[in-house]
Coordinates of C-alpha atoms in Angstrom, one line a residue:
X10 CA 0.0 0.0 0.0
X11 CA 0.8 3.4 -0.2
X12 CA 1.9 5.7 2.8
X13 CA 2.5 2.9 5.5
X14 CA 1.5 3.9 9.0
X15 CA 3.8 3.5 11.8
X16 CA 5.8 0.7 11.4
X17 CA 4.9 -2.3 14.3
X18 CA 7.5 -3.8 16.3
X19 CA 7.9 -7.0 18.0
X20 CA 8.6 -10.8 17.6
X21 CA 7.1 -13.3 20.8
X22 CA 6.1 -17.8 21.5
X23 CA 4.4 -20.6 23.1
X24 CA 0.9 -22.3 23.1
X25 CA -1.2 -24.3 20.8
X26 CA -4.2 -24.5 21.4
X27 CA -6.9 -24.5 18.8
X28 CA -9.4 -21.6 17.1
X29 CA -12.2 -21.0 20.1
X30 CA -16.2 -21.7 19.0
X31 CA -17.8 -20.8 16.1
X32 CA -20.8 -18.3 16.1
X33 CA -24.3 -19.4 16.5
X34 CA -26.4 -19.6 12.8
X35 CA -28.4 -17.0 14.4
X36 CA -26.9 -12.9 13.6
X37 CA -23.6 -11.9 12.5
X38 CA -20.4 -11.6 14.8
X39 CA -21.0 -8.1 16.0
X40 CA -22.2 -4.5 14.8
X41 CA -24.8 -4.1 12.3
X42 CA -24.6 -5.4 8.2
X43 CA -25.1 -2.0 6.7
X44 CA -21.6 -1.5 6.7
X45 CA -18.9 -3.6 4.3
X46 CA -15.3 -4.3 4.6
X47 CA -12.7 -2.2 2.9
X48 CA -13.5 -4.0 0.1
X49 CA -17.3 -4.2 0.3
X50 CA -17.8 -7.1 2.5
X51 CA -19.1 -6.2 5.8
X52 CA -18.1 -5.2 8.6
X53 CA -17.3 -1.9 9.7
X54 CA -16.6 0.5 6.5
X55 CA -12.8 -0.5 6.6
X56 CA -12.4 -3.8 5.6
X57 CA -10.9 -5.6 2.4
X58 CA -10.6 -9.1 1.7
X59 CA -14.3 -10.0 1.4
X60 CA -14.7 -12.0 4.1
X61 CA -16.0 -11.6 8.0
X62 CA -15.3 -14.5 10.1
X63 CA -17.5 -17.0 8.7
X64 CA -18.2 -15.2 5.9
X65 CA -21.3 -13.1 7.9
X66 CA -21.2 -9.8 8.5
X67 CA -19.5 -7.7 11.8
X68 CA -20.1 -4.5 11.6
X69 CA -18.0 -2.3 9.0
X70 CA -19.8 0.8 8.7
X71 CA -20.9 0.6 12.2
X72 CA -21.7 4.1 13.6
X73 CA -24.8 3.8 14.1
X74 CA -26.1 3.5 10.1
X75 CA -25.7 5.8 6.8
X76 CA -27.3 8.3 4.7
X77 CA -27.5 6.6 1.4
X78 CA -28.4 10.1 -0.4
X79 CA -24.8 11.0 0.8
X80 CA -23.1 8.6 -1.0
X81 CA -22.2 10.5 -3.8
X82 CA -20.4 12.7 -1.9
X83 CA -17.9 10.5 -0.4
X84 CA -15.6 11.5 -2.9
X85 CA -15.9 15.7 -2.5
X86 CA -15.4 14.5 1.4
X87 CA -12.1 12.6 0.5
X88 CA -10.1 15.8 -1.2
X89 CA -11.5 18.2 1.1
X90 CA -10.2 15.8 4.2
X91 CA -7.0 15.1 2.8
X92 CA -6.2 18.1 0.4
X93 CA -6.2 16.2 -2.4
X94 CA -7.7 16.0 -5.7
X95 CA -9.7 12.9 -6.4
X96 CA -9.2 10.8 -9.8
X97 CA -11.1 8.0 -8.9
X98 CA -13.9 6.6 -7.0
X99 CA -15.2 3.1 -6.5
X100 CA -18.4 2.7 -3.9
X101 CA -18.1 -0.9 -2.1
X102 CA -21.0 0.0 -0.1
X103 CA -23.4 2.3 1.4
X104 CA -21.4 3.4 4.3
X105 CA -17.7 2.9 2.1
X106 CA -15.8 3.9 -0.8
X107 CA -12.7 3.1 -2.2
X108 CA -11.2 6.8 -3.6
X109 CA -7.9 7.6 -5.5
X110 CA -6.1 10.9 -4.6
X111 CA -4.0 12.6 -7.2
X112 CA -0.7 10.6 -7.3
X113 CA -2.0 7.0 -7.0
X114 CA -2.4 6.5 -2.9
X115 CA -5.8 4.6 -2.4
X116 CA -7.7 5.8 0.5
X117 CA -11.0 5.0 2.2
X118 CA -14.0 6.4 3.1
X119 CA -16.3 5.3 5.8
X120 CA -19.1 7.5 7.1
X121 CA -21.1 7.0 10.6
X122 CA -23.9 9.3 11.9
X123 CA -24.2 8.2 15.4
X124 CA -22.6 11.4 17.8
X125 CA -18.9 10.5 18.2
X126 CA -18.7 7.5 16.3
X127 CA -15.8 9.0 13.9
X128 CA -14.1 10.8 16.4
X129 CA -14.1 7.7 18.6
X130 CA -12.1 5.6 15.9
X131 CA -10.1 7.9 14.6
X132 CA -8.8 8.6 18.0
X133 CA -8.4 5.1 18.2
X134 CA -6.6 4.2 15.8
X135 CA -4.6 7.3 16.7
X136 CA -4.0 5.8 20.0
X137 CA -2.9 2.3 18.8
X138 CA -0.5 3.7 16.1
X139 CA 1.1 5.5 19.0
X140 CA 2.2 2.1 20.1
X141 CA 4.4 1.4 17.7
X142 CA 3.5 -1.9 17.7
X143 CA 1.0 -3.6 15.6
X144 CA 0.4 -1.6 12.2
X145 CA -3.0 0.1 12.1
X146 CA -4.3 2.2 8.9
X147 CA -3.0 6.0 8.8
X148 CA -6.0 8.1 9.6
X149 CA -5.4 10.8 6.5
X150 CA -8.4 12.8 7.6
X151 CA -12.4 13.0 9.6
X152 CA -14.8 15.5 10.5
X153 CA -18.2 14.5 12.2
X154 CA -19.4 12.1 9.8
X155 CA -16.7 10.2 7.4
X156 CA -12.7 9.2 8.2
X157 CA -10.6 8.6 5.7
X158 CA -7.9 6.1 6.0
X159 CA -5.5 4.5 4.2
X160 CA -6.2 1.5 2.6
X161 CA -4.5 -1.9 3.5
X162 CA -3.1 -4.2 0.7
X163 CA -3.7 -7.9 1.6
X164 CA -1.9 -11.1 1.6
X165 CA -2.4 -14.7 2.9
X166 CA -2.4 -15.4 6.5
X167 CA 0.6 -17.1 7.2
X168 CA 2.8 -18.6 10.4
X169 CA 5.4 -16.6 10.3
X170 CA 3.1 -13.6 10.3
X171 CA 1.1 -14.9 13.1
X172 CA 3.6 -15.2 15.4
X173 CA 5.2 -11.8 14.8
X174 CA 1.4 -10.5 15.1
X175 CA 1.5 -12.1 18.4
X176 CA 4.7 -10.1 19.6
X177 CA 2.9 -6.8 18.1
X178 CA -0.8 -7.7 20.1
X179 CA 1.7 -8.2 23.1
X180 CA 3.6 -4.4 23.1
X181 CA 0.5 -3.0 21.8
X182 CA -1.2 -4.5 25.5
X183 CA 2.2 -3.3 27.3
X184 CA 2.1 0.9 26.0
X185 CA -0.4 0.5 28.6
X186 CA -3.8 3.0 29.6
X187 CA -4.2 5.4 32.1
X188 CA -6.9 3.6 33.7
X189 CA -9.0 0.7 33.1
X190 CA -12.2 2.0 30.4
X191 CA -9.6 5.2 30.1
X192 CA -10.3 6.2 25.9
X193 CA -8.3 6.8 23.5
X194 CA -6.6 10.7 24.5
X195 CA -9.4 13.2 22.3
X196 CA -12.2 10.1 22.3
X197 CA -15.2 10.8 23.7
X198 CA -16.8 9.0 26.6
X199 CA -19.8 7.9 24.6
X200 CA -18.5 5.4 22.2
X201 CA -19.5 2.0 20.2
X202 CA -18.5 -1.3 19.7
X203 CA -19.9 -2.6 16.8
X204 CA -23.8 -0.4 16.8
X205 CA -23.6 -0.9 20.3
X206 CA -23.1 2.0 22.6
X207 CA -20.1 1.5 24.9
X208 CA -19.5 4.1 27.6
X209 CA -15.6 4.0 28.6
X210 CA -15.3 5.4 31.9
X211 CA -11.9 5.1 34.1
X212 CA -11.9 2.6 36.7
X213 CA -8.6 1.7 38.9
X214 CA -10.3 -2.1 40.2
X215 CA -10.7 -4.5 37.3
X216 CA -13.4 -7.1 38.1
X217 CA -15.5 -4.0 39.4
X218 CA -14.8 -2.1 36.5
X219 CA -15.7 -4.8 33.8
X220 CA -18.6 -5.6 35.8
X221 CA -20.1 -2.5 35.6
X222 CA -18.7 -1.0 32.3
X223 CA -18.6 -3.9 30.1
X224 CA -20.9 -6.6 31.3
X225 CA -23.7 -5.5 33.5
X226 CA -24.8 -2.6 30.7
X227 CA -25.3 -5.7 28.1
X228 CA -27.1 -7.9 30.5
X229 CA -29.4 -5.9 31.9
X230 CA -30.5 -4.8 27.8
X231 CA -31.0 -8.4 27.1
X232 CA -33.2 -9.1 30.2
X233 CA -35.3 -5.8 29.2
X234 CA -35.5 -7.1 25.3
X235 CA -35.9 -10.5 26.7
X236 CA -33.1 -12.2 25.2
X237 CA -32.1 -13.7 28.5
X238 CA -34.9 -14.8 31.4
X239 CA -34.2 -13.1 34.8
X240 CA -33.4 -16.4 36.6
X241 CA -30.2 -16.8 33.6
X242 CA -29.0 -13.1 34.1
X243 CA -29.2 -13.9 38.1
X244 CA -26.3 -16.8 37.3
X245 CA -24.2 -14.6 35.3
X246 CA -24.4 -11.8 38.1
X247 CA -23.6 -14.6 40.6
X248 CA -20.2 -14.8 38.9
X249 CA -19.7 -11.4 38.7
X250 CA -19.9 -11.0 42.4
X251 CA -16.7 -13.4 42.3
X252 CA -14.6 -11.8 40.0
X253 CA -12.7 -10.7 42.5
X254 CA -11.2 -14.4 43.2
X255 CA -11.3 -15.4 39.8
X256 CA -9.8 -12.9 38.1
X257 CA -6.1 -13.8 38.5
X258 CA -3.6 -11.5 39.4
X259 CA -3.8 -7.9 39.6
X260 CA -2.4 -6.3 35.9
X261 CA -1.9 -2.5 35.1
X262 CA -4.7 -1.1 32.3
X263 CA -3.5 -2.5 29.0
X264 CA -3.8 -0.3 25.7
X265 CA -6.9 -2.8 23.8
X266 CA -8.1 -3.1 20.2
X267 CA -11.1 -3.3 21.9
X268 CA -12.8 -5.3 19.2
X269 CA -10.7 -7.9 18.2
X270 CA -12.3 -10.1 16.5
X271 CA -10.8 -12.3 12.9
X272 CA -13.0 -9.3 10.7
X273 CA -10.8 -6.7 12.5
X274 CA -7.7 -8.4 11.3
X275 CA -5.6 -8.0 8.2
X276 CA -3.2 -10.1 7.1
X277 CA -1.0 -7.5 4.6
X278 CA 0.6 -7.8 1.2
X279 CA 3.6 -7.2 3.4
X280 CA 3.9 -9.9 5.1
X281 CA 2.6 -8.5 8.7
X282 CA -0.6 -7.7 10.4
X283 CA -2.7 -4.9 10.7
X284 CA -5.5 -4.2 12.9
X285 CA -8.5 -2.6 12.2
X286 CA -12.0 -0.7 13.5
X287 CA -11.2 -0.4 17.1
X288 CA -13.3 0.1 20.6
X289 CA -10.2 1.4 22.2
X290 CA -9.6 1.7 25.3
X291 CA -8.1 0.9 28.6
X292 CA -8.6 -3.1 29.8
X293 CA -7.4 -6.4 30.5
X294 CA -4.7 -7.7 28.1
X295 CA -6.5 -11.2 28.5
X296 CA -9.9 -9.5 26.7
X297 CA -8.3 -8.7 23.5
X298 CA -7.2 -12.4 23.0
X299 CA -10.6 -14.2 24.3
X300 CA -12.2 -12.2 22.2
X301 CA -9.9 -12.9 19.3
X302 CA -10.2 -16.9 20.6
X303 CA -14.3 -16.3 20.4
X304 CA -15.2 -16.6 16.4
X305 CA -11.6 -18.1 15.9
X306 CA -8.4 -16.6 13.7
X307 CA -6.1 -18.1 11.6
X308 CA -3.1 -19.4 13.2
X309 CA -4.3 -18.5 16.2
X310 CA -2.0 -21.0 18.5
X311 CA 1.2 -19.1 16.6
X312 CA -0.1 -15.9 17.7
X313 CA -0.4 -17.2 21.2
X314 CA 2.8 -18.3 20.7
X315 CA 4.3 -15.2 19.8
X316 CA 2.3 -13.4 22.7
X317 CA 3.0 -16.0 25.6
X318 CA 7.4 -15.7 24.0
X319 CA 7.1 -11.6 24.7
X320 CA 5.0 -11.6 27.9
X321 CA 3.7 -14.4 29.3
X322 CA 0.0 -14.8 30.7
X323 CA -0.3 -15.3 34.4
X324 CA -1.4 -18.5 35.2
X325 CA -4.5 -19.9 34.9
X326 CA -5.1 -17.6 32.2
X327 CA -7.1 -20.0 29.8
X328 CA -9.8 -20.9 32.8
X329 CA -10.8 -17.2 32.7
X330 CA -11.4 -16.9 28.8
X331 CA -15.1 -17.4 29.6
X332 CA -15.3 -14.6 31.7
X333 CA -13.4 -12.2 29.5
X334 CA -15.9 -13.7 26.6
X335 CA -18.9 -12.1 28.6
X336 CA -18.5 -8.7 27.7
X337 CA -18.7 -9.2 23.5
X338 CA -21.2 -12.4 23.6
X339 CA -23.8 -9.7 25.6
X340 CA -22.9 -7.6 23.1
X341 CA -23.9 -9.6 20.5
X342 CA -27.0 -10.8 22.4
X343 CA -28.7 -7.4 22.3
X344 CA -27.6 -6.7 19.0
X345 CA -28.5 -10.4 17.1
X346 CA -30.5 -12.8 19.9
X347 CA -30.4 -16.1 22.0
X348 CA -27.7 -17.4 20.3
X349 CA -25.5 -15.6 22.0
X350 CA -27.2 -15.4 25.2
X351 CA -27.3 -18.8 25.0
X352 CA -23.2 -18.9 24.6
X353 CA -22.7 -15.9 27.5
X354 CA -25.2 -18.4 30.2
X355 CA -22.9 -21.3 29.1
X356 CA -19.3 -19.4 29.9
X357 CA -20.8 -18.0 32.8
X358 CA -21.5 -21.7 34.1
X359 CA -18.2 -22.8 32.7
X360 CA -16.6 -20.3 35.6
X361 CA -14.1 -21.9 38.1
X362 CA -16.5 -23.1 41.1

């Protein structure tokens, strides 16, 4: 591609176990399907390849839905954003385009209309670049409604890559957060994962932090739309009540993707990985990879691998991928039905006793 972002950093080793559980038939893996990939396929206006994890749609266009009268004008948007005159323009969807700037760099275009929905990821992806560590698209310009970015040649998954991308994921998780549910420095408070509003405010305690930020929010929506009964919300609060003892040792905030799912992964022309359509924030290192474990990725036990070589889990780490699964499988129980609900009861019941 043209104009690389920061370049990532990193090289890390060991643990092999398999891809976690496939979705449900029931809904997508997250967000809405008015958005597409960079490409066109969906997800969350940014990605490529065609493909979301099972070949379903995340989420790419997320914020909150799109004016399809506006589409036209994704292109005007683009060379005002950048500076840049446009030569070319290809739509991959309602929410995305594919534009060429004078000179031959590829850029694009997503557009959201849900309040701070740009601002959040382009601050984001601001905030993971920062890193140094795993390559993220170079935000080239936003105002309230579209970012442009640049666009992100792909390749093949591949070992070799995997296990690099572990090392990246792992210094990524080590520039650290101020606080856990800290955003992104200029996000707002107000943000999204997927279509789903997710509010990130600072917390110093972990467990009581995820309870009430990240699960709690979720669970009580899915009792109110009736996704889960009151008696199945009552066990998954019964294990939230115990985080405290099975949470594992105490860790400082870790600097998340926040959404890391397979779609939100790009296996470049280049040869390495690059993240993204972020829910950044402050967390625990460990959510990142259950959720990444959740609707599987390829070569996942080389990117453990690489992860475990540059900073190993505590341990005990892989009996607490169920709890850290809570937060996005209520997610995606309020946004697409029982089918997830049904997999949040069963990792709440497969808690340590």
């Amino acid at each position: 591609m043209t104009d690389e972002p920061r370049d990532g950093s990193g090289e890390a080793g060991p643990d092999p176990d398999p891809p976690g559980a496939a979705r449900p038939a029931d809904g997508p893996p997250g967000g809405d399907d008015s958005g597409t990939r960079h490409d066109g396929s969906h997800h969350d206006g940014s990605h490529q390849d065609g493909n979301c994890h099972d070949g379903s749609c995340h989420d790419r266009g997320r914020h909150g839905g799109t004016r399809h009268d506006a589409a036209h004008d994704d292109g005007p948007a683009a060379s005002r954003l950048t500076g840049r005159a446009v030569v070319a323009e290809r739509r991959l969807s309602a929410a995305l385009a594919e534009v060429t700037l004078d000179g031959g760099q590829v850029v694009m275009v997503k557009r959201g209309d849900a309040p701070g929905a740009v601002r959040a990821e382009a601050a984001g992806l601001a905030w993971l670049a920062e890193a140094r560590a795993v390559r993220v698209p170079a935000v080239r310009g936003h105002d309230a409604h579209r970012l442009v970015i640049d666009r992100v040649a792909e390749g093949r998954p591949d070992a070799r890559a995997a296990l690099r991308f572990g090392r990246d994921l792992a210094a990524l998780h080590a520039a650290g957060a101020p606080a856990f549910g800290a955003p992104p420095p200029g996000g707002p408070e107000e943000a999204y994962i997927g279509r789903a509003p997710m509010r990130n405010v600072p917390g110093d305690d972990w467990p009581s932090w995820y309870a009430a930020h990240r699960v709690l929010p979720y669970l009580r929506r899915a009792v109110d739309e009736g996704v889960l009964r009151p008696a199945e919300a009552a066990e998954i609060e019964g294990v939230l009540e115990r985080l405290p003892d099975l949470a594992g040792p105490a860790e400082p905030p870790a600097r998340l993707h926040g959404d890391l799912w397979n779609g939100n992964v790009l296996w470049g022309a280049d040869g390495r990985v690059w993240l993204i359509d972020p829910a950044a924030h402050g967390g625990h290192r460990e959510t990142d990879l259950a959720m990444l474990r959740l609707f599987g990725c390829p070569h996942l036990d080389r990117v453990l691998a690489g992860y475990q070589e540059a900073a190993p889990l505590a341990d005990g780490w892989r009996d607490r991928i169920g709890l850290h699964q809570l937060f996005p499988l209520l997610v995606h129980a309020v946004l697409f039905g029982r089918g997830y609900a049904e997999q949040a009861l069963a990792a709440a019941r497969g808690a340590p006793a």
